[in-house]
Amino acid sequence: MKKLFIVLGMLLCAGALFCSENSALFNSDAGAYSRVSYYLDNNFSSVSLKFKNINQVAADLDNLSFDQKADLYEEYSKSGALYFGLNMLFPGLGSFIQGDTFGGVLCLGEYILGTGMVIGGIIGIAEGAATYINTAINNSYSSSTKYESDATSIIGGSVCVLLVGGVLLIVDFVTCIVRPFTFSRNINNGLQNLLNADDVRLSFVPAITPNPDELGMTMGLTVKF
């Protein structure tokens, strides 16, 4: 009987200590969590890649427990893999869906401009070549030399346009790969700094010792980081 009272006393002490260590979790404000969640949905700038007006939720952040901050980080942190794949399907698509408007416009704009220059260069080369061939066939024109010179200039200019367009498409390909991961990293870094989700948390957890000969209780230390 005496052992039973001792065990009950130990349980009460351990429970009190456990609640004290985790008081932030039990006393956290659900309204604060909702307000911070709403803030995270609506106050990230895709241009500056930063959260705006952080002071608006400073007090609410102080009322959140470590677990709530970790949950928010888990919910709002981004992975760039999916959006990279969508960018490969169509330039800028993944970035637009990710919320990176600037990145989406950049990828799409580079693709349109590069494709237009490549097509224009090919058409220019074809027209210049046709002019050169027609001039060579109809060499009875007294100004055939002038036409040949014009055709050569057209072909040369078109080749330059084609090369620039090709380089632009390569740059666009690299942008479509890198931008989703860069955007995600900036979001995650800003989110981690905002929530202090990288803080280390120490707490004591009661544990009953599995000893069949004697009944006892120990305290275990848990570390979350």
C-alpha positions as MATLAB code, in Angstrom:
seq = 'MKKLFIVLGMLLCAGALFCSENSALFNSDAGAYSRVSYYLDNNFSSVSLKFKNINQVAADLDNLSFDQKADLYEEYSKSGALYFGLNMLFPGLGSFIQGDTFGGVLCLGEYILGTGMVIGGIIGIAEGAATYINTAINNSYSSSTKYESDATSIIGGSVCVLLVGGVLLIVDFVTCIVRPFTFSRNINNGLQNLLNADDVRLSFVPAITPNPDELGMTMGLTVKF';
ca = [
       0.000    0.000    0.000;
       2.815    2.323    0.886;
       4.431    1.636   -2.515;
       1.179    2.585   -4.222;
       1.127    5.996   -2.493;
       4.764    6.526   -3.407;
       4.061    5.750   -7.070;
       1.017    8.060   -7.111;
       3.088   10.835   -5.588;
       5.792   10.359   -8.178;
       3.205   10.443  -10.950;
       1.731   13.689   -9.644;
       5.166   15.303   -9.398;
       6.138   14.123  -12.852;
       2.843   15.330  -14.329;
       3.252   18.755  -12.745;
       6.801   19.028  -14.080;
       5.728   17.835  -17.511;
       2.935   20.404  -17.704;
       5.266   23.124  -16.522;
       7.832   22.275  -19.193;
       5.132   22.229  -21.890;
       2.973   25.107  -20.630;
       3.519   26.986  -23.878;
       1.893   24.133  -25.739;
      -1.164   23.890  -23.471;
      -1.654   27.654  -23.087;
      -0.975   28.686  -26.680;
      -3.526   30.903  -28.338;
      -5.454   29.203  -31.152;
      -6.385   32.622  -32.504;
      -2.720   33.544  -32.723;
      -2.062   30.399  -34.757;
      -4.880   31.281  -37.173;
      -3.660   34.863  -37.554;
      -0.095   33.769  -38.260;
      -1.379   31.192  -40.734;
      -3.412   33.888  -42.512;
      -0.361   36.155  -42.524;
       1.779   33.451  -44.125;
      -0.859   32.992  -46.821;
      -1.066   36.653  -47.758;
       2.089   38.571  -46.910;
       4.928   37.033  -48.892;
       6.366   39.239  -51.635;
       7.361   37.234  -54.714;
       9.443   40.213  -55.889;
      11.551   40.866  -52.783;
      11.281   37.207  -51.644;
      10.549   38.384  -48.105;
       7.619   38.443  -45.714;
       6.096   41.911  -45.397;
       5.066   43.788  -42.216;
       6.457   41.187  -39.833;
       5.719   43.427  -36.832;
       1.990   42.778  -37.377;
       2.323   39.223  -36.089;
       5.220   39.654  -33.668;
       2.979   39.318  -30.599;
       1.167   36.318  -32.070;
       4.461   34.602  -32.815;
       5.467   34.972  -29.163;
       2.257   33.148  -28.147;
       2.952   30.119  -30.340;
       4.524   26.968  -28.948;
       7.520   25.316  -30.546;
       5.276   22.541  -31.903;
       2.924   25.038  -33.516;
       5.836   26.848  -35.141;
       7.187   23.533  -36.390;
       3.744   22.660  -37.810;
       3.546   26.015  -39.596;
       7.018   25.562  -41.031;
       6.129   22.081  -42.228;
       2.921   23.367  -43.837;
       4.325   26.455  -45.561;
       7.850   25.369  -46.475;
       8.311   24.742  -50.185;
      10.055   22.138  -52.306;
      11.161   23.180  -55.771;
      11.130   19.693  -57.340;
       7.489   19.684  -58.468;
       7.646   23.210  -59.901;
      10.898   22.432  -61.695;
       9.127   19.529  -63.395;
       6.233   21.777  -64.441;
       8.693   24.332  -65.811;
      10.146   21.589  -67.971;
       6.690   20.856  -69.373;
       6.115   24.507  -70.232;
       8.480   27.380  -69.370;
       7.202   29.427  -66.429;
       4.233   27.171  -65.616;
       5.760   25.772  -62.435;
       6.951   29.175  -61.257;
       3.498   30.705  -61.737;
       1.862   27.866  -59.786;
       4.532   28.178  -57.096;
       3.587   31.835  -56.635;
       6.773   33.168  -58.186;
       5.226   35.644  -60.617;
       8.522   37.306  -61.469;
      10.186   33.946  -62.113;
       7.281   32.803  -64.275;
       7.357   35.976  -66.383;
      11.135   35.688  -66.685;
      11.032   32.058  -67.848;
       8.152   32.630  -70.248;
       9.580   35.893  -71.592;
      13.000   34.375  -72.274;
      11.369   31.420  -73.997;
       9.139   33.555  -76.233;
      11.940   35.962  -77.138;
      14.474   33.201  -77.738;
      12.060   31.121  -79.823;
      11.077   34.185  -81.848;
      14.707   35.013  -82.559;
      15.504   31.443  -83.590;
      12.505   31.297  -85.926;
      13.281   34.759  -87.296;
      16.908   33.792  -87.851;
      15.931   30.631  -89.735;
      13.474   32.548  -91.895;
      16.089   35.240  -92.569;
      18.699   32.678  -93.570;
      16.187   30.989  -95.881;
      15.234   34.308  -97.514;
      18.865   35.352  -97.892;
      19.766   32.010  -99.413;
      16.817   32.225 -101.820;
      17.836   35.741 -102.865;
      21.422   34.619 -103.399;
      20.336   31.625 -105.505;
      17.937   33.703 -107.617;
      20.646   36.269 -108.217;
      23.114   33.584 -109.237;
      20.598   32.088 -111.673;
      19.522   35.408 -113.118;
      23.035   36.816 -113.466;
      21.950   38.871 -116.455;
      21.051   41.696 -114.068;
      23.611   44.426 -114.173;
      23.262   44.847 -110.421;
      23.736   41.142 -109.563;
      26.740   42.007 -107.386;
      24.581   44.300 -105.280;
      21.923   41.600 -104.799;
      24.566   39.050 -103.806;
      25.994   41.492 -101.276;
      22.529   42.162  -99.850;
      21.847   38.420  -99.626;
      25.134   37.850  -97.799;
      24.303   40.623  -95.323;
      20.860   39.157  -94.705;
      22.297   35.698  -94.094;
      25.017   37.038  -91.794;
      22.545   39.083  -89.747;
      20.121   36.168  -89.554;
      22.842   33.819  -88.329;
      23.661   36.280  -85.526;
      19.977   36.513  -84.568;
      19.720   32.714  -84.621;
      22.760   32.314  -82.358;
      21.540   34.918  -79.877;
      18.131   33.237  -79.782;
      19.773   29.860  -79.163;
      21.849   31.265  -76.302;
      18.716   32.860  -74.844;
      16.896   29.517  -74.945;
      19.811   27.875  -73.108;
      19.681   30.623  -70.479;
      15.917   30.102  -70.212;
      16.430   26.358  -69.706;
      18.856   27.017  -66.857;
      16.501   29.634  -65.367;
      13.578   27.188  -65.414;
      15.722   24.686  -63.507;
      17.301   27.011  -60.950;
      14.500   29.482  -60.233;
      12.032   27.094  -58.460;
      14.743   25.871  -56.079;
      16.047   29.399  -55.424;
      12.536   30.658  -54.754;
      11.792   27.736  -52.427;
      15.048   28.232  -50.530;
      14.323   31.917  -49.985;
      10.804   31.137  -48.761;
      12.085   28.473  -46.379;
      14.867   30.690  -45.031;
      12.467   33.581  -44.487;
       9.924   31.260  -42.892;
      12.511   29.726  -40.600;
      13.754   33.132  -39.486;
      10.202   34.349  -38.942;
       9.097   31.357  -36.881;
      12.442   30.667  -35.203;
      11.742   27.068  -36.188;
      15.407   26.203  -35.840;
      15.395   26.778  -32.076;
      16.406   23.857  -29.909;
      13.774   22.668  -27.442;
      14.575   20.753  -24.240;
      11.895   19.052  -22.179;
      11.607   16.394  -19.479;
       9.311   13.437  -20.094;
       8.291   10.978  -17.344;
       8.948    7.304  -18.025;
       8.075    4.218  -15.963;
      10.983    1.794  -15.641;
      10.078   -1.680  -16.961;
      11.536   -3.541  -13.991;
       9.359   -6.470  -12.769;
      11.055   -6.606   -9.368;
      10.444   -3.020   -8.338;
       8.123   -0.297   -9.547;
       9.783    3.058  -10.216;
       9.824    6.113  -12.428;
      12.590    8.027  -14.166;
      12.742   11.325  -16.066;
      13.909   11.347  -19.679;
      15.384   14.332  -21.508;
      14.153   14.966  -25.052;
      15.792   17.347  -27.492;
      14.049   18.755  -30.566;
      15.892   20.848  -33.129;
];
